[in-house]
PDB file of C-alpha atoms and ligand atoms in Angstrom:
ATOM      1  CA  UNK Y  35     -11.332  36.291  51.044  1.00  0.00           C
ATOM      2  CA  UNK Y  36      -8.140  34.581  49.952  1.00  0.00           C
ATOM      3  CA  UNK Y  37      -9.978  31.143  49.689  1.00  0.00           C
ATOM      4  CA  UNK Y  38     -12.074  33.614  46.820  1.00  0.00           C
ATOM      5  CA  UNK Y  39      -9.166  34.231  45.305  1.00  0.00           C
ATOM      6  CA  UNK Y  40      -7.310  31.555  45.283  1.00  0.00           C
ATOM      7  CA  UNK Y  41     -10.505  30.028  43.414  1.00  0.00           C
ATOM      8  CA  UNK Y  42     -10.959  32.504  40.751  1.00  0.00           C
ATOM      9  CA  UNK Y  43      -6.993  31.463  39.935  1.00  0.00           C
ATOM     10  CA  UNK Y  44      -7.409  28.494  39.914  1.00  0.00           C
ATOM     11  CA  UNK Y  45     -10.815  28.491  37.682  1.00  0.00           C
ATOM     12  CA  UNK Y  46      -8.837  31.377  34.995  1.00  0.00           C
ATOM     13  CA  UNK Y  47      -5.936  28.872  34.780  1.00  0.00           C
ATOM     14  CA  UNK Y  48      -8.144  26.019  34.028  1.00  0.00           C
ATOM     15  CA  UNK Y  49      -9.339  28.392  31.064  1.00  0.00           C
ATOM     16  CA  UNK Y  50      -6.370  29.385  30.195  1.00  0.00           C
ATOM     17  CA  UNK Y  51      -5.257  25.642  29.439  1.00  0.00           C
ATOM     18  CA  UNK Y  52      -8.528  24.410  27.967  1.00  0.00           C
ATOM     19  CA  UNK Y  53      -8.397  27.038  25.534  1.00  0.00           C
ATOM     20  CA  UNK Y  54      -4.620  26.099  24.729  1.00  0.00           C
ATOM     21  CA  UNK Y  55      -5.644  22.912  23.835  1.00  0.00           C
ATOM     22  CA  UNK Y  56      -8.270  23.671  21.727  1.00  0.00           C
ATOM     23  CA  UNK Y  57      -6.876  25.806  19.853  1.00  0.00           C
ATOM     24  CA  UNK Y  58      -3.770  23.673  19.293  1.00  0.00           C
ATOM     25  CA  UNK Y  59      -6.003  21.284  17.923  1.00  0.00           C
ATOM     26  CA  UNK Y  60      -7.511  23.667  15.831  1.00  0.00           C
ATOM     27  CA  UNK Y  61      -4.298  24.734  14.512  1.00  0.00           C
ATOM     28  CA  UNK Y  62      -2.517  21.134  14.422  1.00  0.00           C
ATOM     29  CA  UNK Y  63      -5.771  20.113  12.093  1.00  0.00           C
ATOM     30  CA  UNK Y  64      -4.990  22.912   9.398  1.00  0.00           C
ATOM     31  CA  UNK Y  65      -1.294  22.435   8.993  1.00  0.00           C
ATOM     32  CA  UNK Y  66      -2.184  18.391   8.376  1.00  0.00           C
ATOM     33  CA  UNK Y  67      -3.010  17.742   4.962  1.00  0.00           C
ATOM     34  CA  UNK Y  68      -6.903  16.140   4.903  1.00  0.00           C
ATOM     35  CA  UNK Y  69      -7.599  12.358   4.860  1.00  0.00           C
ATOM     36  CA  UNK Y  70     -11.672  13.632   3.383  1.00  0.00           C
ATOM     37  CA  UNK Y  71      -9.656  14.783   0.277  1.00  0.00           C
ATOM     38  CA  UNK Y  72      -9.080  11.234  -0.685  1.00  0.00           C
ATOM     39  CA  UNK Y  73     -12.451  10.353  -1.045  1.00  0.00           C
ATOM     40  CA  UNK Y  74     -12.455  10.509  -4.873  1.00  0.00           C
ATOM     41  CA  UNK Y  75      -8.922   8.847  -5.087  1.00  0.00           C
ATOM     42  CA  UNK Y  76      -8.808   5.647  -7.006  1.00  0.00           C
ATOM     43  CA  UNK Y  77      -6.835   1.860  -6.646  1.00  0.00           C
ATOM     44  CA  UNK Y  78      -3.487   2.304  -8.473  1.00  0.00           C
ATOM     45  CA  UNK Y  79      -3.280  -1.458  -9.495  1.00  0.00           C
ATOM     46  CA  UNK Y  80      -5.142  -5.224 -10.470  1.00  0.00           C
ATOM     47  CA  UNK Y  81      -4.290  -7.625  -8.326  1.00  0.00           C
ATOM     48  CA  UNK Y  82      -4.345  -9.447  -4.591  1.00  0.00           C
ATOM     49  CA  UNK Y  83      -2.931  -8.165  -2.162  1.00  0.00           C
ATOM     50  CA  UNK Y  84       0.421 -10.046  -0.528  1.00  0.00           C
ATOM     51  CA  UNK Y  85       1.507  -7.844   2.057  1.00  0.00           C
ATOM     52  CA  UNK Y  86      -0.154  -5.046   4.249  1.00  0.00           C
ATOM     53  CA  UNK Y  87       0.921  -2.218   6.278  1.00  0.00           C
ATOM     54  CA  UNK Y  88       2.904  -1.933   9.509  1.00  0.00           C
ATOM     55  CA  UNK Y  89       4.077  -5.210   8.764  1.00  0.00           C
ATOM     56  CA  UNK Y  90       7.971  -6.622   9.452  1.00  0.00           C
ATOM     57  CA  UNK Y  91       8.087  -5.573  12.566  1.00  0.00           C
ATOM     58  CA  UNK Y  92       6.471  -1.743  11.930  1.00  0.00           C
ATOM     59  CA  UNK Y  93       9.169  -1.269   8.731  1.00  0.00           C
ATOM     60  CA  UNK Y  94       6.440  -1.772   5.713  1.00  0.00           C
ATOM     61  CA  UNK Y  95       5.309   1.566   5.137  1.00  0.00           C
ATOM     62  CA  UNK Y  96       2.835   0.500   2.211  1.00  0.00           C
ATOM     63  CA  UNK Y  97       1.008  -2.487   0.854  1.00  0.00           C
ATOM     64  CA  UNK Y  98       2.029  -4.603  -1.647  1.00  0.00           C
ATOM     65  CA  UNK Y  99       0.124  -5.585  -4.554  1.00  0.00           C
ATOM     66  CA  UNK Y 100       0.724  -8.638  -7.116  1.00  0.00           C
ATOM     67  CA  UNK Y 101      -0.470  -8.823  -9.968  1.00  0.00           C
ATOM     68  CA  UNK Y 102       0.742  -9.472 -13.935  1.00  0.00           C
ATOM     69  CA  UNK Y 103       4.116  -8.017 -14.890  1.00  0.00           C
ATOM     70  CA  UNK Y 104       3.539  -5.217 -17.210  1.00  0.00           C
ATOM     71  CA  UNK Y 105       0.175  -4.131 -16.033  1.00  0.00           C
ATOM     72  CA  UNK Y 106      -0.855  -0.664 -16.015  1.00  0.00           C
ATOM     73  CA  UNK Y 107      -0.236   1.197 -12.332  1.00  0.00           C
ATOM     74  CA  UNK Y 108      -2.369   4.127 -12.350  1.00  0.00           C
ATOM     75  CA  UNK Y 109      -1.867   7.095 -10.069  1.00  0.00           C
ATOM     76  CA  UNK Y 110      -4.165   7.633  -7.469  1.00  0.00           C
ATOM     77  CA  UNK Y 111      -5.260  10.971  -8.387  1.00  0.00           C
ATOM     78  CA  UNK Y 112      -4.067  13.968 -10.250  1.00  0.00           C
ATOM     79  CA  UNK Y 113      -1.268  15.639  -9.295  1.00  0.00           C
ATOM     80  CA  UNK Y 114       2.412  16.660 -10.136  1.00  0.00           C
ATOM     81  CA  UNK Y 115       5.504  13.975 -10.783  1.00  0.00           C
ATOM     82  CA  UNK Y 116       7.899  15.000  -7.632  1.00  0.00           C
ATOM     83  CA  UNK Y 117      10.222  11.872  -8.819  1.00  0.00           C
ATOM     84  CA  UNK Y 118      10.764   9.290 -11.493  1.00  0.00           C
ATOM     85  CA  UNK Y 119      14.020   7.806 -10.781  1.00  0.00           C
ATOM     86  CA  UNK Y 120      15.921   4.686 -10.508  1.00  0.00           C
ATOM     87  CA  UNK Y 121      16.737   3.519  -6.774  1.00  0.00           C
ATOM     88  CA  UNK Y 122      18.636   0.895  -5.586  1.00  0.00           C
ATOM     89  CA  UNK Y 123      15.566  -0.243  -2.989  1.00  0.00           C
ATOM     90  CA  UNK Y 124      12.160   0.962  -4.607  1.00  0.00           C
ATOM     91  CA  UNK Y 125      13.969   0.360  -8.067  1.00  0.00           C
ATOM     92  CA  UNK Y 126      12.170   2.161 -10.901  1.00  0.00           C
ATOM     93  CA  UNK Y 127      10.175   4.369  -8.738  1.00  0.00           C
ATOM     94  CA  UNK Y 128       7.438   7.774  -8.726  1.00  0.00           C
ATOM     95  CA  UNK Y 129       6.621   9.807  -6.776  1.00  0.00           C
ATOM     96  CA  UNK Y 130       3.408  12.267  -7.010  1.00  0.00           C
ATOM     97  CA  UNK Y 131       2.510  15.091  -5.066  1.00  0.00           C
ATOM     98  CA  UNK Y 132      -1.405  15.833  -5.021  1.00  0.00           C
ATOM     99  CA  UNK Y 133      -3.587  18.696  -4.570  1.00  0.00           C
ATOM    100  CA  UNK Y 134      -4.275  18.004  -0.594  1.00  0.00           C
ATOM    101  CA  UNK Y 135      -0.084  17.723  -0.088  1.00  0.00           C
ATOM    102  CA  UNK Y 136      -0.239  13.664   0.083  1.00  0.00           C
ATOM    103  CA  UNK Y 137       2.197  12.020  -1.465  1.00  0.00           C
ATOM    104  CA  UNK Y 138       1.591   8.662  -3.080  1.00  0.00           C
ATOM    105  CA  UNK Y 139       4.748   5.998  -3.826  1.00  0.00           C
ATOM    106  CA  UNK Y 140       4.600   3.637  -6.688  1.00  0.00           C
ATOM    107  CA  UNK Y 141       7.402   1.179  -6.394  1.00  0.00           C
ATOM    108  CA  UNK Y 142       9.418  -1.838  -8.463  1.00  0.00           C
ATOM    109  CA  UNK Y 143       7.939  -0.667 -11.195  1.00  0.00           C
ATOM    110  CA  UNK Y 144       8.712  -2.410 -14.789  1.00  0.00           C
ATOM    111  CA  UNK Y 145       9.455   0.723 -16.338  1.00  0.00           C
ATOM    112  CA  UNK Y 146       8.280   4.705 -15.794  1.00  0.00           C
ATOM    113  CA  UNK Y 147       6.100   6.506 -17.636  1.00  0.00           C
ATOM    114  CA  UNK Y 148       6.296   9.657 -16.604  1.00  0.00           C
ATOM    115  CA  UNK Y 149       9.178  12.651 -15.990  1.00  0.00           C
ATOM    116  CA  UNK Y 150       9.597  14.614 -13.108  1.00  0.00           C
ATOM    117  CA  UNK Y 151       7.757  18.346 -13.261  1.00  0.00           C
ATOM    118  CA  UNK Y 152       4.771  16.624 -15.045  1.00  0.00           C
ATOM    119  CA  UNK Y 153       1.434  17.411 -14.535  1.00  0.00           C
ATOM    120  CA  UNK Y 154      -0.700  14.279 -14.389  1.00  0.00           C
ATOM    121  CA  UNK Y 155      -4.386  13.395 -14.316  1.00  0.00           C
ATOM    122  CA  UNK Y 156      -6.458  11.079 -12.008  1.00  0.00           C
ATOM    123  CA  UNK Y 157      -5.720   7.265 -13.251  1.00  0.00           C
ATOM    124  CA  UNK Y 158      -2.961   8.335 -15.534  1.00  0.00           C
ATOM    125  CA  UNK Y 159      -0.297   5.388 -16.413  1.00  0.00           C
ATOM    126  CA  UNK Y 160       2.917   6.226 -14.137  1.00  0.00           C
ATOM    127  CA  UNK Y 161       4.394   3.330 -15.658  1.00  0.00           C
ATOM    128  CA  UNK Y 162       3.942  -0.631 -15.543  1.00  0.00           C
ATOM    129  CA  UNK Y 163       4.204  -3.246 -12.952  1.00  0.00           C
ATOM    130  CA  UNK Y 164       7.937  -4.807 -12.169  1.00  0.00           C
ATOM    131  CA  UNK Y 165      10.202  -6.537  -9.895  1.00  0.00           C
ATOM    132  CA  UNK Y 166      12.800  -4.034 -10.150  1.00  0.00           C
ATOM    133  CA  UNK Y 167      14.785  -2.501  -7.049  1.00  0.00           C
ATOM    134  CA  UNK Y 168      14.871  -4.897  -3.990  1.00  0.00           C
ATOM    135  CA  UNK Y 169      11.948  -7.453  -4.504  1.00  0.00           C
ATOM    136  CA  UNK Y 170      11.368 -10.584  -4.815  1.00  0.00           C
ATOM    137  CA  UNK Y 171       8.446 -11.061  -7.213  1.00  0.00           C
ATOM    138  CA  UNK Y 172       6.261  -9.160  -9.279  1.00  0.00           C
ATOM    139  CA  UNK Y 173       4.291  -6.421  -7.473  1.00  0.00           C
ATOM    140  CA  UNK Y 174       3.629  -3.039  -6.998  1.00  0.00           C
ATOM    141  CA  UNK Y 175       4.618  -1.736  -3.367  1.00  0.00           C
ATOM    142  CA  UNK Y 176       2.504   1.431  -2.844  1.00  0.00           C
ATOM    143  CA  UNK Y 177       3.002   4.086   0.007  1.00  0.00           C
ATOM    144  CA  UNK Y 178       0.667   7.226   1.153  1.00  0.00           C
ATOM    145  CA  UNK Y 179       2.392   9.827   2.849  1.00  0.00           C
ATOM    146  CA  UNK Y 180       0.282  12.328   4.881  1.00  0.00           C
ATOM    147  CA  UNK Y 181       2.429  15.386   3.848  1.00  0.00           C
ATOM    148  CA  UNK Y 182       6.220  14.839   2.610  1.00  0.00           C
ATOM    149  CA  UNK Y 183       8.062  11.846   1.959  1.00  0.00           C
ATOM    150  CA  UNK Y 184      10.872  11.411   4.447  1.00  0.00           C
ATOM    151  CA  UNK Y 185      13.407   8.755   4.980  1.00  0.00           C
ATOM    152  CA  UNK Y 186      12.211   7.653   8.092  1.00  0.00           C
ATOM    153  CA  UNK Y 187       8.398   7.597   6.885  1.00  0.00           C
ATOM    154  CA  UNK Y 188       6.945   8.671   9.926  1.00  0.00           C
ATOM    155  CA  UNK Y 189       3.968  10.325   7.864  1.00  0.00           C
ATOM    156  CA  UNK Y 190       3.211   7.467   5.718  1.00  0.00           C
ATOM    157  CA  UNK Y 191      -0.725   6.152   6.727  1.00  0.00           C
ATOM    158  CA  UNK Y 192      -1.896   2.663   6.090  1.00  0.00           C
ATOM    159  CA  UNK Y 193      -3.304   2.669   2.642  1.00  0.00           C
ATOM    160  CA  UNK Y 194      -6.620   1.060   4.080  1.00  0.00           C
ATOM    161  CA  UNK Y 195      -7.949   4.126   5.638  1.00  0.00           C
ATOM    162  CA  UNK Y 196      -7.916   5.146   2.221  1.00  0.00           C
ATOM    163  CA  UNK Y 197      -9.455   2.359   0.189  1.00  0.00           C
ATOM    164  CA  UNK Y 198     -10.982   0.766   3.021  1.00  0.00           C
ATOM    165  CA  UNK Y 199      -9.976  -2.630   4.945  1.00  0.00           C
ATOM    166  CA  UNK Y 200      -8.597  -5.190   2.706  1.00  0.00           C
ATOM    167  CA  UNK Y 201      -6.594  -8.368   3.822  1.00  0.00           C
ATOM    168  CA  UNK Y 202      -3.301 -10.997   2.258  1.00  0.00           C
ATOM    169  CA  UNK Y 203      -4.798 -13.045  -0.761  1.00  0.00           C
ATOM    170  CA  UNK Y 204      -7.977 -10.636  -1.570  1.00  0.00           C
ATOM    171  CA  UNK Y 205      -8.155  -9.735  -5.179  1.00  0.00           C
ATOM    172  CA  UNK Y 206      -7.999  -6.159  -6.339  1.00  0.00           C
ATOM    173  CA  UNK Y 207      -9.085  -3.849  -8.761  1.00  0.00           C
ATOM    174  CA  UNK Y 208      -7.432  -0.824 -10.326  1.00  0.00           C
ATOM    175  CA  UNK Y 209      -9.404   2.622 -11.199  1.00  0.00           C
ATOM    176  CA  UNK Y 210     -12.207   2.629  -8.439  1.00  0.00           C
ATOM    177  CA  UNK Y 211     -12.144   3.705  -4.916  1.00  0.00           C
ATOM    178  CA  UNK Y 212     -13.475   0.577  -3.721  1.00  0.00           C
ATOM    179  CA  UNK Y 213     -10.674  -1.742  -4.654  1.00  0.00           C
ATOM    180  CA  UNK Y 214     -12.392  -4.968  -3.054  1.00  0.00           C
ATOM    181  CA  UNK Y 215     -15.310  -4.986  -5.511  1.00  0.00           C
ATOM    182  CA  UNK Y 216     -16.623  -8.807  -5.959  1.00  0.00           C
ATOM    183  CA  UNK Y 217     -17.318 -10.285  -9.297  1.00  0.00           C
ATOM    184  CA  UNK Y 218     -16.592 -13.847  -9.419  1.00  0.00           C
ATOM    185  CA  UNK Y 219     -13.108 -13.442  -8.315  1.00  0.00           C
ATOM    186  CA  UNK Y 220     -12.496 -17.288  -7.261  1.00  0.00           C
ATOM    187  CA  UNK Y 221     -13.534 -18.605 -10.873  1.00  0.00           C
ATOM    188  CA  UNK Y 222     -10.976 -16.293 -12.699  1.00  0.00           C
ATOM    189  CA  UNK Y 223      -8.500 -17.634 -10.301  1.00  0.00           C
ATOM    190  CA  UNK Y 224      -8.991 -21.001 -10.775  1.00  0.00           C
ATOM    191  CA  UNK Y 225      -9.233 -20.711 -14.424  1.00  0.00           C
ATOM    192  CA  UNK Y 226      -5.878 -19.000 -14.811  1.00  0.00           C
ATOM    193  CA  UNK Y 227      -3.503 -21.219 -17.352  1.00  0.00           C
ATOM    194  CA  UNK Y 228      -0.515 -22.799 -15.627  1.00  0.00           C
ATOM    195  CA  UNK Y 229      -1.710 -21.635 -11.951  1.00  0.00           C
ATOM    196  CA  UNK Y 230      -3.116 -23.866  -9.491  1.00  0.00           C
ATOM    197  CA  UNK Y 231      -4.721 -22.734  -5.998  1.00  0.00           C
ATOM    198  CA  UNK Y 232      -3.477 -24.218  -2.711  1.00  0.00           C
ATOM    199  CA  UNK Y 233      -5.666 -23.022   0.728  1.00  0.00           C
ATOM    200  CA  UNK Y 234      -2.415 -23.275   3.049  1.00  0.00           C
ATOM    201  CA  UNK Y 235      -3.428 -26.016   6.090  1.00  0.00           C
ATOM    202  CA  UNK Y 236      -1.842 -25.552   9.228  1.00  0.00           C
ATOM    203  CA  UNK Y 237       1.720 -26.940   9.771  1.00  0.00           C
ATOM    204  CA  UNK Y 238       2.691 -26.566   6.068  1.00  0.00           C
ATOM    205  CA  UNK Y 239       5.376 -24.783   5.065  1.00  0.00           C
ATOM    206  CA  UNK Y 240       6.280 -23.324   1.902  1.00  0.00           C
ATOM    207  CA  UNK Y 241       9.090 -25.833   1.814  1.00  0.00           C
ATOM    208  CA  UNK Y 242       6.485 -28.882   2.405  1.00  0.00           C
ATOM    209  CA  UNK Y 243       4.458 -27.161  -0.575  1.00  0.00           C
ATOM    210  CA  UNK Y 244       6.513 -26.959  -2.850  1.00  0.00           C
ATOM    211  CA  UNK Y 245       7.474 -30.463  -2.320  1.00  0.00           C
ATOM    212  CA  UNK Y 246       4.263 -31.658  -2.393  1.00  0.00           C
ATOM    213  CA  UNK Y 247       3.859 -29.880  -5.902  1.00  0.00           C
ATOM    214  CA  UNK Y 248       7.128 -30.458  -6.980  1.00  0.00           C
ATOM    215  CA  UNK Y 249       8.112 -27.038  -7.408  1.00  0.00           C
ATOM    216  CA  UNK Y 250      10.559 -24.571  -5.893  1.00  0.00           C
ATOM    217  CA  UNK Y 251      10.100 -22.861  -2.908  1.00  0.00           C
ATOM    218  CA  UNK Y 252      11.425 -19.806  -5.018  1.00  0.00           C
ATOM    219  CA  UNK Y 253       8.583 -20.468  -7.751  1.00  0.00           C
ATOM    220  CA  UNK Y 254       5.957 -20.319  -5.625  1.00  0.00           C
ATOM    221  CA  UNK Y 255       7.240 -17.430  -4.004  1.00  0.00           C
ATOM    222  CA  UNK Y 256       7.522 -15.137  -6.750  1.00  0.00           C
ATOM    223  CA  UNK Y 257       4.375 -16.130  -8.245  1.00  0.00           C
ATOM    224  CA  UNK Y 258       2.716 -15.153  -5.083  1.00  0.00           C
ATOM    225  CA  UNK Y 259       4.764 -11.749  -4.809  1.00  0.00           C
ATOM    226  CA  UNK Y 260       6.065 -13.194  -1.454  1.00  0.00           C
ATOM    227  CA  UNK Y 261       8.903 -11.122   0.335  1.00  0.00           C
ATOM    228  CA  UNK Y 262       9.713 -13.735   3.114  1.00  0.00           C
ATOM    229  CA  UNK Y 263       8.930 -17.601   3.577  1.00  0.00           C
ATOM    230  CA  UNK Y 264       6.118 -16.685   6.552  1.00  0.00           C
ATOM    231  CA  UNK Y 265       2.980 -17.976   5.391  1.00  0.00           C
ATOM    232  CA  UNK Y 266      -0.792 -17.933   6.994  1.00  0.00           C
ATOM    233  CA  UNK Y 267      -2.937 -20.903   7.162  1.00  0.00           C
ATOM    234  CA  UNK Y 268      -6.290 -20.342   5.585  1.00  0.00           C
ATOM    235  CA  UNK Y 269      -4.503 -17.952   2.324  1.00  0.00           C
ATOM    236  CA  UNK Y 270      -4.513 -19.607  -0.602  1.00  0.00           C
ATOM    237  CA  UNK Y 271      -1.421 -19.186  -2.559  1.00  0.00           C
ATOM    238  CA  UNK Y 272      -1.007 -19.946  -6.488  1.00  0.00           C
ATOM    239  CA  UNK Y 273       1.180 -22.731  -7.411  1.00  0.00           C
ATOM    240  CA  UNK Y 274       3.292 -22.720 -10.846  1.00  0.00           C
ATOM    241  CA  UNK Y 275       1.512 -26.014 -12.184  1.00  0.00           C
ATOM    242  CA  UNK Y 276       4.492 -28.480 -12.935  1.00  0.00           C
ATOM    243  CA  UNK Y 277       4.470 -29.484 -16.490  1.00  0.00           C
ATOM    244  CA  UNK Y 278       5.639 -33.407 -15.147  1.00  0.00           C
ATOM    245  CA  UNK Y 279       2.851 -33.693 -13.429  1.00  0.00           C
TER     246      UNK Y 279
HETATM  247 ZN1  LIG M 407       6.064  -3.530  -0.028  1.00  0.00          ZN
END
């Protein structure tokens, strides 16, 4: 008779915590706001792509995005301004809160185009690509945060689940969802005035580059958007062409 007992506990306890968990998923998945409500969100920027998430040791919190200074960043979606500001770090800076409670980061910008309290529409100018703030180079460094913005960033999510996978050195497009969208990306490249493509072999540095090109390791670098000297063999990387040559 005990042994009964004892296993009619035991089975109501299991229950007890199976249902505990379930419904703290239940309730864990409506406080979070939802990644499905992204679907329609579009690329804020033209470009490639120079550095990704989760990179420098965990501390990048968003990907970075090169492309021509003054070029129109668009935001990701409708939504309200929750900051345009100058900061010593992200420089000109703005923030916008969506409908789903994301919050997207546009970063370094040139200059802002929009004021705090506004009300902004899907692809609407926030302002123009810079190099303002701490960066090296012209680019756009973009965050998503999964709820509110906070210091330490511990709800920012890697922009790819977003816009799907993308890599260092692929070219971008602004205004779609699918950023990564083909169209004889290479020749553009090539044919850009004053640029010149270099696939990066192994062993090369961007110190032996720029030799080899007669340039400045600090040229090539902020053509290329390029935070840190750590390069990847296989990129290619654009070289200023040297008018001596
Ligand atoms: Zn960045």
């Amino acid at each position: 008779m005990t042994d009964f007992l004892k296993r009619i506990l035991i089975a109501g306890a299991l229950g007890f915590c199976i249902s505990l968990i379930i419904l703290g998923g239940v309730a864990r998945a409506e406080e979070s706001p939802r990644i499905d409500h992204t679907l329609y969100w579009v690329f804020p920027a033209d470009g490639t792509i120079t550095d990704s998430f989760g990179t420098r040791g965990g501390h990048h919190k968003g990907i970075d995005i090169a492309g021509e200074e003054g070029s129109p960043i668009y935001s990701v979606d409708h939504g309200t301004v929750l900051k345009s500001y100058y900061s010593s770090t992200y420089g000109h800076v703005v923030f916008v809160k969506h409908e789903n409670g994301f919050e997207t980061v546009y970063a370094h910008l040139g200059k802002r185009l929009v004021n705090e309290g506004e009300s902004i529409d899907k692809a609407q100018v926030v302002g123009v690509m810079g190099n303002t703030g701490r960066s090296t180079g012209t680019h756009l460094h973009f965050e998503i945060h999964q709820g509110k913005w906070n210091l330490t960033k511990e709800l920012a999510i890697d922009p790819y689940l977003v816009f799907g996978n993308g890599e260092v050195g692929q070219s971008v497009f602004a205004k779609v969802h699918d950023p990564y969208q083909v169209v004889e990306v290479s020749k553009d490249i090539i044919n850009e005035p004053g640029v010149v493509q270099h696939v990066i072999k192994n062993g090369e540095t961007l110190w032996s580059i720029s030799q080899a090109y007669k340039v400045t390791v600090n040229e090539i670098k902020h053509l290329n958007g390029l935070h840190s000297t750590t390069i990847v063999t296989g990129n290619s990387l654009k070289i200023p062409a040297n008018q001596q040559r």
